mmCIF file with all atom_site columns, C-alpha atoms and ligand atoms in Angstrom:
data_model
loop_
_atom_site.group_PDB
_atom_site.id
_atom_site.type_symbol
_atom_site.label_atom_id
_atom_site.label_alt_id
_atom_site.label_comp_id
_atom_site.label_asym_id
_atom_site.label_entity_id
_atom_site.label_seq_id
_atom_site.pdbx_PDB_ins_code
_atom_site.Cartn_x
_atom_site.Cartn_y
_atom_site.Cartn_z
_atom_site.occupancy
_atom_site.B_iso_or_equiv
_atom_site.pdbx_formal_charge
_atom_site.auth_seq_id
_atom_site.auth_comp_id
_atom_site.auth_asym_id
_atom_site.auth_atom_id
_atom_site.pdbx_PDB_model_num
ATOM   1   C  CA  . MET A 1 1   ? 12.878  -17.843 19.829 1.00 92.00 ? 1   MET A CA  1
ATOM   2   C  CA  . LEU A 1 2   ? 10.671  -18.422 22.816 1.00 96.00 ? 2   LEU A CA  1
ATOM   3   C  CA  . ILE A 1 3   ? 7.937   -21.041 22.475 1.00 95.00 ? 3   ILE A CA  1
ATOM   4   C  CA  . ILE A 1 4   ? 5.554   -21.526 25.393 1.00 96.00 ? 4   ILE A CA  1
ATOM   5   C  CA  . LYS A 1 5   ? 3.045   -24.363 25.223 1.00 95.00 ? 5   LYS A CA  1
ATOM   6   C  CA  . ASP A 1 6   ? -0.074  -24.375 27.350 1.00 96.00 ? 6   ASP A CA  1
ATOM   7   C  CA  . PHE A 1 7   ? -2.347  -26.778 25.512 1.00 95.00 ? 7   PHE A CA  1
ATOM   8   C  CA  . PRO A 1 8   ? -4.247  -26.065 23.329 1.00 95.00 ? 8   PRO A CA  1
ATOM   9   C  CA  . PHE A 1 9   ? -2.437  -22.737 22.946 1.00 97.00 ? 9   PHE A CA  1
ATOM   10  C  CA  . THR A 1 10  ? 1.122   -22.068 21.841 1.00 96.00 ? 10  THR A CA  1
ATOM   11  C  CA  . VAL A 1 11  ? 2.720   -18.660 22.361 1.00 97.00 ? 11  VAL A CA  1
ATOM   12  C  CA  . VAL A 1 12  ? 5.704   -17.692 20.193 1.00 97.00 ? 12  VAL A CA  1
ATOM   13  C  CA  . PHE A 1 13  ? 8.006   -14.684 20.524 1.00 97.00 ? 13  PHE A CA  1
ATOM   14  C  CA  . SER A 1 14  ? 10.816  -14.541 17.974 1.00 95.00 ? 14  SER A CA  1
ATOM   15  C  CA  . ASP A 1 15  ? 14.114  -12.617 18.146 1.00 94.00 ? 15  ASP A CA  1
ATOM   16  C  CA  . ASN A 1 16  ? 16.590  -11.247 15.614 1.00 92.00 ? 16  ASN A CA  1
ATOM   17  C  CA  . ARG A 1 17  ? 17.980  -14.656 14.653 1.00 93.00 ? 17  ARG A CA  1
ATOM   18  C  CA  . VAL A 1 18  ? 15.011  -15.002 12.321 1.00 93.00 ? 18  VAL A CA  1
ATOM   19  C  CA  . ASN A 1 19  ? 13.401  -12.242 10.272 1.00 91.00 ? 19  ASN A CA  1
ATOM   20  C  CA  . PHE A 1 20  ? 9.747   -12.716 9.383  1.00 89.00 ? 20  PHE A CA  1
ATOM   21  C  CA  . SER A 1 21  ? 9.286   -9.389  7.596  1.00 83.00 ? 21  SER A CA  1
ATOM   22  C  CA  . TRP A 1 22  ? 9.032   -9.237  3.820  1.00 80.00 ? 22  TRP A CA  1
ATOM   23  C  CA  . LYS A 1 23  ? 9.869   -5.538  4.034  1.00 80.00 ? 23  LYS A CA  1
ATOM   24  C  CA  . THR A 1 24  ? 13.392  -6.119  5.322  1.00 80.00 ? 24  THR A CA  1
ATOM   25  C  CA  . GLU A 1 25  ? 14.332  -9.617  4.078  1.00 85.00 ? 25  GLU A CA  1
ATOM   26  C  CA  . SER A 1 26  ? 14.144  -11.472 0.758  1.00 89.00 ? 26  SER A CA  1
ATOM   27  C  CA  . PRO A 1 27  ? 10.822  -13.292 0.207  1.00 92.00 ? 27  PRO A CA  1
ATOM   28  C  CA  . ALA A 1 28  ? 12.610  -16.656 -0.266 1.00 94.00 ? 28  ALA A CA  1
ATOM   29  C  CA  . ILE A 1 29  ? 14.312  -16.441 3.136  1.00 93.00 ? 29  ILE A CA  1
ATOM   30  C  CA  . VAL A 1 30  ? 11.157  -15.222 4.870  1.00 92.00 ? 30  VAL A CA  1
ATOM   31  C  CA  . LYS A 1 31  ? 9.214   -18.113 3.333  1.00 92.00 ? 31  LYS A CA  1
ATOM   32  C  CA  . GLU A 1 32  ? 11.850  -20.567 4.559  1.00 94.00 ? 32  GLU A CA  1
ATOM   33  C  CA  . ASN A 1 33  ? 11.672  -19.021 8.043  1.00 94.00 ? 33  ASN A CA  1
ATOM   34  C  CA  . TRP A 1 34  ? 7.920   -19.586 8.153  1.00 93.00 ? 34  TRP A CA  1
ATOM   35  C  CA  . LEU A 1 35  ? 8.354   -23.202 6.997  1.00 93.00 ? 35  LEU A CA  1
ATOM   36  C  CA  . ASN A 1 36  ? 10.974  -23.776 9.707  1.00 95.00 ? 36  ASN A CA  1
ATOM   37  C  CA  . LEU A 1 37  ? 8.574   -22.383 12.289 1.00 94.00 ? 37  LEU A CA  1
ATOM   38  C  CA  . LYS A 1 38  ? 5.892   -24.800 11.107 1.00 93.00 ? 38  LYS A CA  1
ATOM   39  C  CA  . GLU A 1 39  ? 8.350   -27.695 11.658 1.00 93.00 ? 39  GLU A CA  1
ATOM   40  C  CA  . LYS A 1 40  ? 9.260   -26.352 15.094 1.00 92.00 ? 40  LYS A CA  1
ATOM   41  C  CA  . LEU A 1 41  ? 5.615   -26.142 16.137 1.00 90.00 ? 41  LEU A CA  1
ATOM   42  C  CA  . LYS A 1 42  ? 5.044   -29.660 14.735 1.00 89.00 ? 42  LYS A CA  1
ATOM   43  C  CA  . ILE A 1 43  ? 1.916   -28.645 12.862 1.00 88.00 ? 43  ILE A CA  1
ATOM   44  C  CA  . LYS A 1 44  ? 0.731   -29.731 9.420  1.00 86.00 ? 44  LYS A CA  1
ATOM   45  C  CA  . GLU A 1 45  ? -0.282  -26.341 8.166  1.00 88.00 ? 45  GLU A CA  1
ATOM   46  C  CA  . LEU A 1 46  ? 0.659   -22.908 9.363  1.00 88.00 ? 46  LEU A CA  1
ATOM   47  C  CA  . ARG A 1 47  ? -2.457  -20.798 8.898  1.00 94.00 ? 47  ARG A CA  1
ATOM   48  C  CA  . ILE A 1 48  ? -1.778  -17.226 9.955  1.00 95.00 ? 48  ILE A CA  1
ATOM   49  C  CA  . ALA A 1 49  ? -4.005  -14.170 10.261 1.00 97.00 ? 49  ALA A CA  1
ATOM   50  C  CA  . TYR A 1 50  ? -2.235  -10.804 10.215 1.00 96.00 ? 50  TYR A CA  1
ATOM   51  C  CA  . LEU A 1 51  ? -2.942  -7.081  9.967  1.00 97.00 ? 51  LEU A CA  1
ATOM   52  C  CA  . SER A 1 52  ? -1.734  -3.864  8.513  1.00 95.00 ? 52  SER A CA  1
ATOM   53  C  CA  . GLN A 1 53  ? -0.837  -2.266  11.845 1.00 95.00 ? 53  GLN A CA  1
ATOM   54  C  CA  . ILE A 1 54  ? -1.731  1.395   12.231 1.00 96.00 ? 54  ILE A CA  1
ATOM   55  C  CA  . HIS A 1 55  ? -1.173  2.287   15.925 1.00 96.00 ? 55  HIS A CA  1
ATOM   56  C  CA  . GLY A 1 56  ? -4.871  2.528   16.731 1.00 97.00 ? 56  GLY A CA  1
ATOM   57  C  CA  . LYS A 1 57  ? -7.416  0.709   18.904 1.00 98.00 ? 57  LYS A CA  1
ATOM   58  C  CA  . ARG A 1 58  ? -9.180  -1.452  16.304 1.00 98.00 ? 58  ARG A CA  1
ATOM   59  C  CA  . ILE A 1 59  ? -9.380  -5.177  17.122 1.00 98.00 ? 59  ILE A CA  1
ATOM   60  C  CA  . LEU A 1 60  ? -10.616 -7.511  14.398 1.00 98.00 ? 60  LEU A CA  1
ATOM   61  C  CA  . SER A 1 61  ? -12.143 -10.944 14.696 1.00 97.00 ? 61  SER A CA  1
ATOM   62  C  CA  . ALA A 1 62  ? -10.224 -13.421 12.507 1.00 98.00 ? 62  ALA A CA  1
ATOM   63  C  CA  . LYS A 1 63  ? -12.192 -16.248 10.884 1.00 95.00 ? 63  LYS A CA  1
ATOM   64  C  CA  . ARG A 1 64  ? -9.650  -17.350 8.289  1.00 96.00 ? 64  ARG A CA  1
ATOM   65  C  CA  . ALA A 1 65  ? -5.945  -17.093 7.486  1.00 96.00 ? 65  ALA A CA  1
ATOM   66  C  CA  . GLY A 1 66  ? -4.440  -14.184 5.575  1.00 96.00 ? 66  GLY A CA  1
ATOM   67  C  CA  . PHE A 1 67  ? -4.705  -10.421 5.618  1.00 97.00 ? 67  PHE A CA  1
ATOM   68  C  CA  . GLN A 1 68  ? -7.492  -9.221  7.894  1.00 97.00 ? 68  GLN A CA  1
ATOM   69  C  CA  . GLY A 1 69  ? -7.386  -5.474  7.280  1.00 97.00 ? 69  GLY A CA  1
ATOM   70  C  CA  . TRP A 1 70  ? -6.184  -2.423  9.175  1.00 98.00 ? 70  TRP A CA  1
ATOM   71  C  CA  . GLY A 1 71  ? -5.979  -2.585  12.929 1.00 98.00 ? 71  GLY A CA  1
ATOM   72  C  CA  . ASP A 1 72  ? -3.795  -3.414  15.922 1.00 98.00 ? 72  ASP A CA  1
ATOM   73  C  CA  . GLY A 1 73  ? -5.520  -6.376  17.467 1.00 98.00 ? 73  GLY A CA  1
ATOM   74  C  CA  . LEU A 1 74  ? -6.860  -9.778  16.505 1.00 98.00 ? 74  LEU A CA  1
ATOM   75  C  CA  . ILE A 1 75  ? -9.019  -12.279 18.331 1.00 98.00 ? 75  ILE A CA  1
ATOM   76  C  CA  . THR A 1 76  ? -10.300 -15.680 17.255 1.00 97.00 ? 76  THR A CA  1
ATOM   77  C  CA  . LYS A 1 77  ? -12.080 -18.781 18.453 1.00 96.00 ? 77  LYS A CA  1
ATOM   78  C  CA  . LYS A 1 78  ? -10.993 -20.749 15.372 1.00 95.00 ? 78  LYS A CA  1
ATOM   79  C  CA  . GLU A 1 79  ? -8.874  -23.828 15.860 1.00 94.00 ? 79  GLU A CA  1
ATOM   80  C  CA  . GLU A 1 80  ? -5.569  -24.114 13.995 1.00 93.00 ? 80  GLU A CA  1
ATOM   81  C  CA  . LEU A 1 81  ? -5.531  -20.432 13.185 1.00 95.00 ? 81  LEU A CA  1
ATOM   82  C  CA  . GLY A 1 82  ? -2.493  -18.423 14.247 1.00 96.00 ? 82  GLY A CA  1
ATOM   83  C  CA  . LEU A 1 83  ? -2.722  -14.717 15.060 1.00 98.00 ? 83  LEU A CA  1
ATOM   84  C  CA  . CYS A 1 84  ? 0.423   -12.785 14.270 1.00 97.00 ? 84  CYS A CA  1
ATOM   85  C  CA  . ILE A 1 85  ? 1.670   -9.320  15.228 1.00 96.00 ? 85  ILE A CA  1
ATOM   86  C  CA  . PHE A 1 86  ? 4.906   -7.856  13.817 1.00 95.00 ? 86  PHE A CA  1
ATOM   87  C  CA  . VAL A 1 87  ? 7.011   -5.731  16.156 1.00 94.00 ? 87  VAL A CA  1
ATOM   88  C  CA  . ALA A 1 88  ? 10.329  -3.939  16.547 1.00 91.00 ? 88  ALA A CA  1
ATOM   89  C  CA  . ASP A 1 89  ? 9.993   -1.786  19.718 1.00 93.00 ? 89  ASP A CA  1
ATOM   90  C  CA  . CYS A 1 90  ? 6.223   -1.704  20.281 1.00 95.00 ? 90  CYS A CA  1
ATOM   91  C  CA  . VAL A 1 91  ? 5.176   -4.305  22.858 1.00 97.00 ? 91  VAL A CA  1
ATOM   92  C  CA  . PRO A 1 92  ? 3.331   -7.374  21.527 1.00 97.00 ? 92  PRO A CA  1
ATOM   93  C  CA  . VAL A 1 93  ? 0.608   -8.720  23.805 1.00 98.00 ? 93  VAL A CA  1
ATOM   94  C  CA  . LEU A 1 94  ? -0.701  -12.269 23.387 1.00 98.00 ? 94  LEU A CA  1
ATOM   95  C  CA  . PHE A 1 95  ? -3.555  -13.780 25.371 1.00 98.00 ? 95  PHE A CA  1
ATOM   96  C  CA  . TYR A 1 96  ? -5.828  -16.779 25.640 1.00 98.00 ? 96  TYR A CA  1
ATOM   97  C  CA  . ASN A 1 97  ? -8.822  -17.972 27.597 1.00 97.00 ? 97  ASN A CA  1
ATOM   98  C  CA  . LYS A 1 98  ? -8.793  -21.740 28.042 1.00 96.00 ? 98  LYS A CA  1
ATOM   99  C  CA  . LYS A 1 99  ? -12.376 -21.993 29.227 1.00 95.00 ? 99  LYS A CA  1
ATOM   100 C  CA  . ARG A 1 100 ? -13.835 -20.326 26.146 1.00 95.00 ? 100 ARG A CA  1
ATOM   101 C  CA  . LEU A 1 101 ? -10.989 -21.232 23.774 1.00 96.00 ? 101 LEU A CA  1
ATOM   102 C  CA  . LEU A 1 102 ? -10.402 -17.687 22.617 1.00 97.00 ? 102 LEU A CA  1
ATOM   103 C  CA  . SER A 1 103 ? -7.001  -16.321 21.650 1.00 98.00 ? 103 SER A CA  1
ATOM   104 C  CA  . GLY A 1 104 ? -5.821  -12.839 20.800 1.00 98.00 ? 104 GLY A CA  1
ATOM   105 C  CA  . ALA A 1 105 ? -2.896  -10.609 19.904 1.00 98.00 ? 105 ALA A CA  1
ATOM   106 C  CA  . LEU A 1 106 ? -2.358  -6.865  20.317 1.00 98.00 ? 106 LEU A CA  1
ATOM   107 C  CA  . HIS A 1 107 ? 0.225   -4.420  18.960 1.00 97.00 ? 107 HIS A CA  1
ATOM   108 C  CA  . CYS A 1 108 ? 0.814   -1.921  21.759 1.00 97.00 ? 108 CYS A CA  1
ATOM   109 C  CA  . GLY A 1 109 ? 2.721   1.295   21.247 1.00 96.00 ? 109 GLY A CA  1
ATOM   110 C  CA  . TRP A 1 110 ? 1.817   4.459   23.135 1.00 97.00 ? 110 TRP A CA  1
ATOM   111 C  CA  . ARG A 1 111 ? -0.545  5.586   20.370 1.00 97.00 ? 111 ARG A CA  1
ATOM   112 C  CA  . SER A 1 112 ? -2.636  2.376   20.513 1.00 97.00 ? 112 SER A CA  1
ATOM   113 C  CA  . LEU A 1 113 ? -2.762  2.675   24.287 1.00 98.00 ? 113 LEU A CA  1
ATOM   114 C  CA  . ALA A 1 114 ? -3.756  6.353   24.125 1.00 98.00 ? 114 ALA A CA  1
ATOM   115 C  CA  . ALA A 1 115 ? -6.450  5.466   21.589 1.00 98.00 ? 115 ALA A CA  1
ATOM   116 C  CA  . GLY A 1 116 ? -7.820  2.905   24.073 1.00 98.00 ? 116 GLY A CA  1
ATOM   117 C  CA  . ILE A 1 117 ? -6.904  -0.511  22.690 1.00 98.00 ? 117 ILE A CA  1
ATOM   118 C  CA  . ILE A 1 118 ? -7.029  -2.158  26.145 1.00 98.00 ? 118 ILE A CA  1
ATOM   119 C  CA  . GLU A 1 119 ? -10.423 -0.580  26.951 1.00 97.00 ? 119 GLU A CA  1
ATOM   120 C  CA  . ASN A 1 120 ? -11.628 -1.718  23.529 1.00 98.00 ? 120 ASN A CA  1
ATOM   121 C  CA  . LEU A 1 121 ? -10.431 -5.244  24.315 1.00 98.00 ? 121 LEU A CA  1
ATOM   122 C  CA  . GLU A 1 122 ? -12.359 -5.176  27.588 1.00 97.00 ? 122 GLU A CA  1
ATOM   123 C  CA  . LYS A 1 123 ? -15.565 -4.266  25.723 1.00 97.00 ? 123 LYS A CA  1
ATOM   124 C  CA  . LEU A 1 124 ? -15.029 -7.099  23.240 1.00 97.00 ? 124 LEU A CA  1
ATOM   125 C  CA  . LEU A 1 125 ? -14.314 -9.675  25.939 1.00 97.00 ? 125 LEU A CA  1
ATOM   126 C  CA  . ILE A 1 126 ? -17.382 -8.656  27.975 1.00 95.00 ? 126 ILE A CA  1
ATOM   127 C  CA  . LYS A 1 127 ? -19.530 -8.872  24.841 1.00 95.00 ? 127 LYS A CA  1
ATOM   128 C  CA  . LYS A 1 128 ? -18.320 -12.434 24.344 1.00 94.00 ? 128 LYS A CA  1
ATOM   129 C  CA  . GLY A 1 129 ? -18.864 -13.308 28.004 1.00 95.00 ? 129 GLY A CA  1
ATOM   130 C  CA  . ILE A 1 130 ? -15.142 -13.747 28.619 1.00 96.00 ? 130 ILE A CA  1
ATOM   131 C  CA  . LYS A 1 131 ? -13.632 -12.642 31.909 1.00 96.00 ? 131 LYS A CA  1
ATOM   132 C  CA  . PRO A 1 132 ? -10.246 -10.878 31.744 1.00 96.00 ? 132 PRO A CA  1
ATOM   133 C  CA  . SER A 1 133 ? -9.593  -12.415 35.197 1.00 96.00 ? 133 SER A CA  1
ATOM   134 C  CA  . GLU A 1 134 ? -9.662  -15.889 33.593 1.00 97.00 ? 134 GLU A CA  1
ATOM   135 C  CA  . THR A 1 135 ? -7.514  -14.903 30.630 1.00 98.00 ? 135 THR A CA  1
ATOM   136 C  CA  . ASP A 1 136 ? -3.722  -15.346 30.525 1.00 98.00 ? 136 ASP A CA  1
ATOM   137 C  CA  . PHE A 1 137 ? -1.656  -12.496 29.076 1.00 98.00 ? 137 PHE A CA  1
ATOM   138 C  CA  . TYR A 1 138 ? 1.943   -12.434 27.787 1.00 98.00 ? 138 TYR A CA  1
ATOM   139 C  CA  . LEU A 1 139 ? 3.954   -9.280  27.101 1.00 98.00 ? 139 LEU A CA  1
ATOM   140 C  CA  . GLY A 1 140 ? 6.843   -9.843  24.673 1.00 97.00 ? 140 GLY A CA  1
ATOM   141 C  CA  . ALA A 1 141 ? 10.037  -7.885  24.228 1.00 96.00 ? 141 ALA A CA  1
ATOM   142 C  CA  . GLY A 1 142 ? 9.593   -4.216  23.419 1.00 96.00 ? 142 GLY A CA  1
ATOM   143 C  CA  . ILE A 1 143 ? 11.281  -0.941  24.123 1.00 96.00 ? 143 ILE A CA  1
ATOM   144 C  CA  . ASN A 1 144 ? 11.728  -0.574  27.888 1.00 95.00 ? 144 ASN A CA  1
ATOM   145 C  CA  . PRO A 1 145 ? 12.091  2.531   30.103 1.00 96.00 ? 145 PRO A CA  1
ATOM   146 C  CA  . CYS A 1 146 ? 15.917  2.307   29.853 1.00 96.00 ? 146 CYS A CA  1
ATOM   147 C  CA  . CYS A 1 147 ? 15.606  3.483   26.245 1.00 95.00 ? 147 CYS A CA  1
ATOM   148 C  CA  . TYR A 1 148 ? 12.136  4.789   25.515 1.00 96.00 ? 148 TYR A CA  1
ATOM   149 C  CA  . GLU A 1 149 ? 12.509  8.545   25.477 1.00 96.00 ? 149 GLU A CA  1
ATOM   150 C  CA  . VAL A 1 150 ? 9.261   10.316  24.599 1.00 97.00 ? 150 VAL A CA  1
ATOM   151 C  CA  . LYS A 1 151 ? 8.229   13.908  23.997 1.00 96.00 ? 151 LYS A CA  1
ATOM   152 C  CA  . SER A 1 152 ? 6.579   15.668  26.927 1.00 94.00 ? 152 SER A CA  1
ATOM   153 C  CA  . ASP A 1 153 ? 3.183   15.754  25.204 1.00 95.00 ? 153 ASP A CA  1
ATOM   154 C  CA  . VAL A 1 154 ? 2.917   11.920  25.460 1.00 97.00 ? 154 VAL A CA  1
ATOM   155 C  CA  . LYS A 1 155 ? 2.432   12.390  29.214 1.00 96.00 ? 155 LYS A CA  1
ATOM   156 C  CA  . PHE A 1 156 ? -0.825  14.281  28.669 1.00 96.00 ? 156 PHE A CA  1
ATOM   157 C  CA  . TYR A 1 157 ? -2.455  11.176  27.183 1.00 97.00 ? 157 TYR A CA  1
ATOM   158 C  CA  . PHE A 1 158 ? -1.742  9.220   30.374 1.00 97.00 ? 158 PHE A CA  1
ATOM   159 C  CA  . GLU A 1 159 ? -2.451  11.650  33.199 1.00 96.00 ? 159 GLU A CA  1
ATOM   160 C  CA  . ASP A 1 160 ? -3.785  8.802   35.366 1.00 96.00 ? 160 ASP A CA  1
ATOM   161 C  CA  . TYR A 1 161 ? -0.510  6.876   35.036 1.00 97.00 ? 161 TYR A CA  1
ATOM   162 C  CA  . PRO A 1 162 ? 2.270   9.121   36.431 1.00 97.00 ? 162 PRO A CA  1
ATOM   163 C  CA  . SER A 1 163 ? 4.216   6.105   37.761 1.00 98.00 ? 163 SER A CA  1
ATOM   164 C  CA  . CYS A 1 164 ? 4.833   4.977   34.164 1.00 98.00 ? 164 CYS A CA  1
ATOM   165 C  CA  . PHE A 1 165 ? 7.012   8.012   33.418 1.00 98.00 ? 165 PHE A CA  1
ATOM   166 C  CA  . VAL A 1 166 ? 10.489  8.778   34.667 1.00 96.00 ? 166 VAL A CA  1
ATOM   167 C  CA  . TYR A 1 167 ? 12.771  11.810  34.167 1.00 96.00 ? 167 TYR A CA  1
ATOM   168 C  CA  . ARG A 1 168 ? 16.509  11.301  33.709 1.00 96.00 ? 168 ARG A CA  1
ATOM   169 C  CA  . ASN A 1 169 ? 18.757  14.283  32.973 1.00 95.00 ? 169 ASN A CA  1
ATOM   170 C  CA  . GLU A 1 170 ? 15.689  16.316  32.104 1.00 94.00 ? 170 GLU A CA  1
ATOM   171 C  CA  . ARG A 1 171 ? 14.645  13.742  29.527 1.00 97.00 ? 171 ARG A CA  1
ATOM   172 C  CA  . LEU A 1 172 ? 11.325  11.915  29.766 1.00 97.00 ? 172 LEU A CA  1
ATOM   173 C  CA  . PHE A 1 173 ? 11.114  8.103   29.509 1.00 98.00 ? 173 PHE A CA  1
ATOM   174 C  CA  . LEU A 1 174 ? 8.027   5.929   29.299 1.00 97.00 ? 174 LEU A CA  1
ATOM   175 C  CA  . ASP A 1 175 ? 7.661   2.466   30.821 1.00 97.00 ? 175 ASP A CA  1
ATOM   176 C  CA  . LEU A 1 176 ? 5.477   0.901   28.143 1.00 97.00 ? 176 LEU A CA  1
ATOM   177 C  CA  . PRO A 1 177 ? 5.251   -2.632  29.684 1.00 97.00 ? 177 PRO A CA  1
ATOM   178 C  CA  . LYS A 1 178 ? 4.226   -1.102  33.032 1.00 98.00 ? 178 LYS A CA  1
ATOM   179 C  CA  . LEU A 1 179 ? 1.552   1.044   31.364 1.00 98.00 ? 179 LEU A CA  1
ATOM   180 C  CA  . ILE A 1 180 ? 0.135   -2.039  29.614 1.00 98.00 ? 180 ILE A CA  1
ATOM   181 C  CA  . THR A 1 181 ? 0.278   -4.049  32.846 1.00 98.00 ? 181 THR A CA  1
ATOM   182 C  CA  . ILE A 1 182 ? -1.587  -1.403  34.876 1.00 98.00 ? 182 ILE A CA  1
ATOM   183 C  CA  . LYS A 1 183 ? -4.206  -1.015  32.142 1.00 98.00 ? 183 LYS A CA  1
ATOM   184 C  CA  . LEU A 1 184 ? -4.698  -4.796  31.995 1.00 98.00 ? 184 LEU A CA  1
ATOM   185 C  CA  . GLU A 1 185 ? -4.959  -5.018  35.790 1.00 98.00 ? 185 GLU A CA  1
ATOM   186 C  CA  . LYS A 1 186 ? -7.553  -2.222  35.679 1.00 97.00 ? 186 LYS A CA  1
ATOM   187 C  CA  . ILE A 1 187 ? -9.804  -4.361  33.479 1.00 97.00 ? 187 ILE A CA  1
ATOM   188 C  CA  . GLY A 1 188 ? -9.468  -7.281  35.885 1.00 96.00 ? 188 GLY A CA  1
ATOM   189 C  CA  . THR A 1 189 ? -6.559  -9.304  34.502 1.00 96.00 ? 189 THR A CA  1
ATOM   190 C  CA  . ARG A 1 190 ? -4.696  -11.354 37.097 1.00 94.00 ? 190 ARG A CA  1
ATOM   191 C  CA  . THR A 1 191 ? -2.189  -13.390 35.095 1.00 97.00 ? 191 THR A CA  1
ATOM   192 C  CA  . ILE A 1 192 ? 0.340   -11.304 33.194 1.00 97.00 ? 192 ILE A CA  1
ATOM   193 C  CA  . HIS A 1 193 ? 3.679   -12.790 32.112 1.00 97.00 ? 193 HIS A CA  1
ATOM   194 C  CA  . ASN A 1 194 ? 6.155   -10.067 31.177 1.00 95.00 ? 194 ASN A CA  1
ATOM   195 C  CA  . LEU A 1 195 ? 9.366   -10.913 29.311 1.00 92.00 ? 195 LEU A CA  1
ATOM   196 C  CA  . SER A 1 196 ? 10.846  -7.578  30.526 1.00 91.00 ? 196 SER A CA  1
ATOM   197 C  CA  . LEU A 1 197 ? 13.342  -7.444  27.668 1.00 94.00 ? 197 LEU A CA  1
ATOM   198 C  CA  . CYS A 1 198 ? 14.313  -4.247  25.861 1.00 95.00 ? 198 CYS A CA  1
ATOM   199 C  CA  . THR A 1 199 ? 14.475  -4.421  22.082 1.00 95.00 ? 199 THR A CA  1
ATOM   200 C  CA  . LYS A 1 200 ? 16.608  -1.301  21.715 1.00 93.00 ? 200 LYS A CA  1
ATOM   201 C  CA  . CYS A 1 201 ? 19.561  -1.974  24.028 1.00 93.00 ? 201 CYS A CA  1
ATOM   202 C  CA  . SER A 1 202 ? 19.598  -5.763  23.763 1.00 91.00 ? 202 SER A CA  1
ATOM   203 C  CA  . SER A 1 203 ? 21.593  -7.200  20.861 1.00 90.00 ? 203 SER A CA  1
ATOM   204 C  CA  . LYS A 1 204 ? 19.070  -10.023 20.543 1.00 94.00 ? 204 LYS A CA  1
ATOM   205 C  CA  . PHE A 1 205 ? 16.168  -8.144  18.976 1.00 90.00 ? 205 PHE A CA  1
ATOM   206 C  CA  . PHE A 1 206 ? 15.250  -6.093  15.957 1.00 89.00 ? 206 PHE A CA  1
ATOM   207 C  CA  . SER A 1 207 ? 14.627  -2.487  16.941 1.00 88.00 ? 207 SER A CA  1
ATOM   208 C  CA  . HIS A 1 208 ? 13.009  0.220   14.852 1.00 88.00 ? 208 HIS A CA  1
ATOM   209 C  CA  . ARG A 1 209 ? 15.013  2.789   16.814 1.00 83.00 ? 209 ARG A CA  1
ATOM   210 C  CA  . ASN A 1 210 ? 18.265  0.833   16.576 1.00 85.00 ? 210 ASN A CA  1
ATOM   211 C  CA  . LYS A 1 211 ? 19.158  0.142   12.896 1.00 81.00 ? 211 LYS A CA  1
ATOM   212 C  CA  . ASP A 1 212 ? 15.624  -1.042  11.938 1.00 79.00 ? 212 ASP A CA  1
ATOM   213 C  CA  . GLN A 1 213 ? 16.785  -4.277  10.291 1.00 79.00 ? 213 GLN A CA  1
ATOM   214 C  CA  . GLY A 1 214 ? 13.751  -6.496  10.686 1.00 82.00 ? 214 GLY A CA  1
ATOM   215 C  CA  . ARG A 1 215 ? 10.687  -7.495  12.627 1.00 87.00 ? 215 ARG A CA  1
ATOM   216 C  CA  . GLN A 1 216 ? 9.995   -9.978  15.395 1.00 92.00 ? 216 GLN A CA  1
ATOM   217 C  CA  . ILE A 1 217 ? 6.763   -11.899 15.432 1.00 94.00 ? 217 ILE A CA  1
ATOM   218 C  CA  . ALA A 1 218 ? 4.441   -12.526 18.330 1.00 97.00 ? 218 ALA A CA  1
ATOM   219 C  CA  . LEU A 1 219 ? 2.246   -15.448 17.400 1.00 97.00 ? 219 LEU A CA  1
ATOM   220 C  CA  . ILE A 1 220 ? -0.486  -17.320 19.191 1.00 98.00 ? 220 ILE A CA  1
ATOM   221 C  CA  . PHE A 1 221 ? -1.632  -20.604 17.766 1.00 96.00 ? 221 PHE A CA  1
ATOM   222 C  CA  . HIS A 1 222 ? -4.594  -22.786 18.755 1.00 94.00 ? 222 HIS A CA  1
ATOM   223 C  CA  . SER A 1 223 ? -3.750  -26.472 18.204 1.00 88.00 ? 223 SER A CA  1
ATOM   224 C  CA  . ILE A 1 224 ? -6.168  -29.368 18.117 1.00 81.00 ? 224 ILE A CA  1
ATOM   225 C  CA  . LYS A 1 225 ? -3.703  -32.012 19.266 1.00 76.00 ? 225 LYS A CA  1
HETATM 226 ZN ZN1 . ZN  B 2 .   ? 16.800  -0.485  26.702 1.00 78.93 ? 301 ZN  B ZN1 1
#
């Protein structure tokens, strides 16, 4: 598990040593895993906002812990509220703006990107007076171009991004982290940390396309001390 602290924000990317998904692990173990995470983060209460992820562009504003609805992005200005995205091949994107104390999390597969989740984020940030250029972004582990074979029609959704596709033995592969990076740079982002780890061919991560045994979390938490 990778924990990055940049006060007041903490960024967490888990791996396959801990399963946080009720769908693939017993509720008792998942509960224990969340309690252990709370200890690790040294916080009194772990208040988490999460979504039912649907591979679209919808970004919701979280005001409280618990289920927020259907969508693929969360933002908040609330202190001590964690935003959580579950992943197993799609790329999780976490971000924060220290000036305006806003944090956010996105679930980025090709469908969310084709639907315009990054462009939607730009609109939301502008509306709130937040500059993408002053916001720090983190891309967690996801399926990388070594393994991400896509059907040829996927290319039509990203005609402006030919450098994100590569042919090998007449098979088409998509570089999802690169596509996200270029889209973020297009909206003015300057600071993008990319873990550059592939969930499918690394033995360290859950992968939907490789056995589908669990989910990683990408969590951003706003502490007060
Ligand atoms: Zn790979």
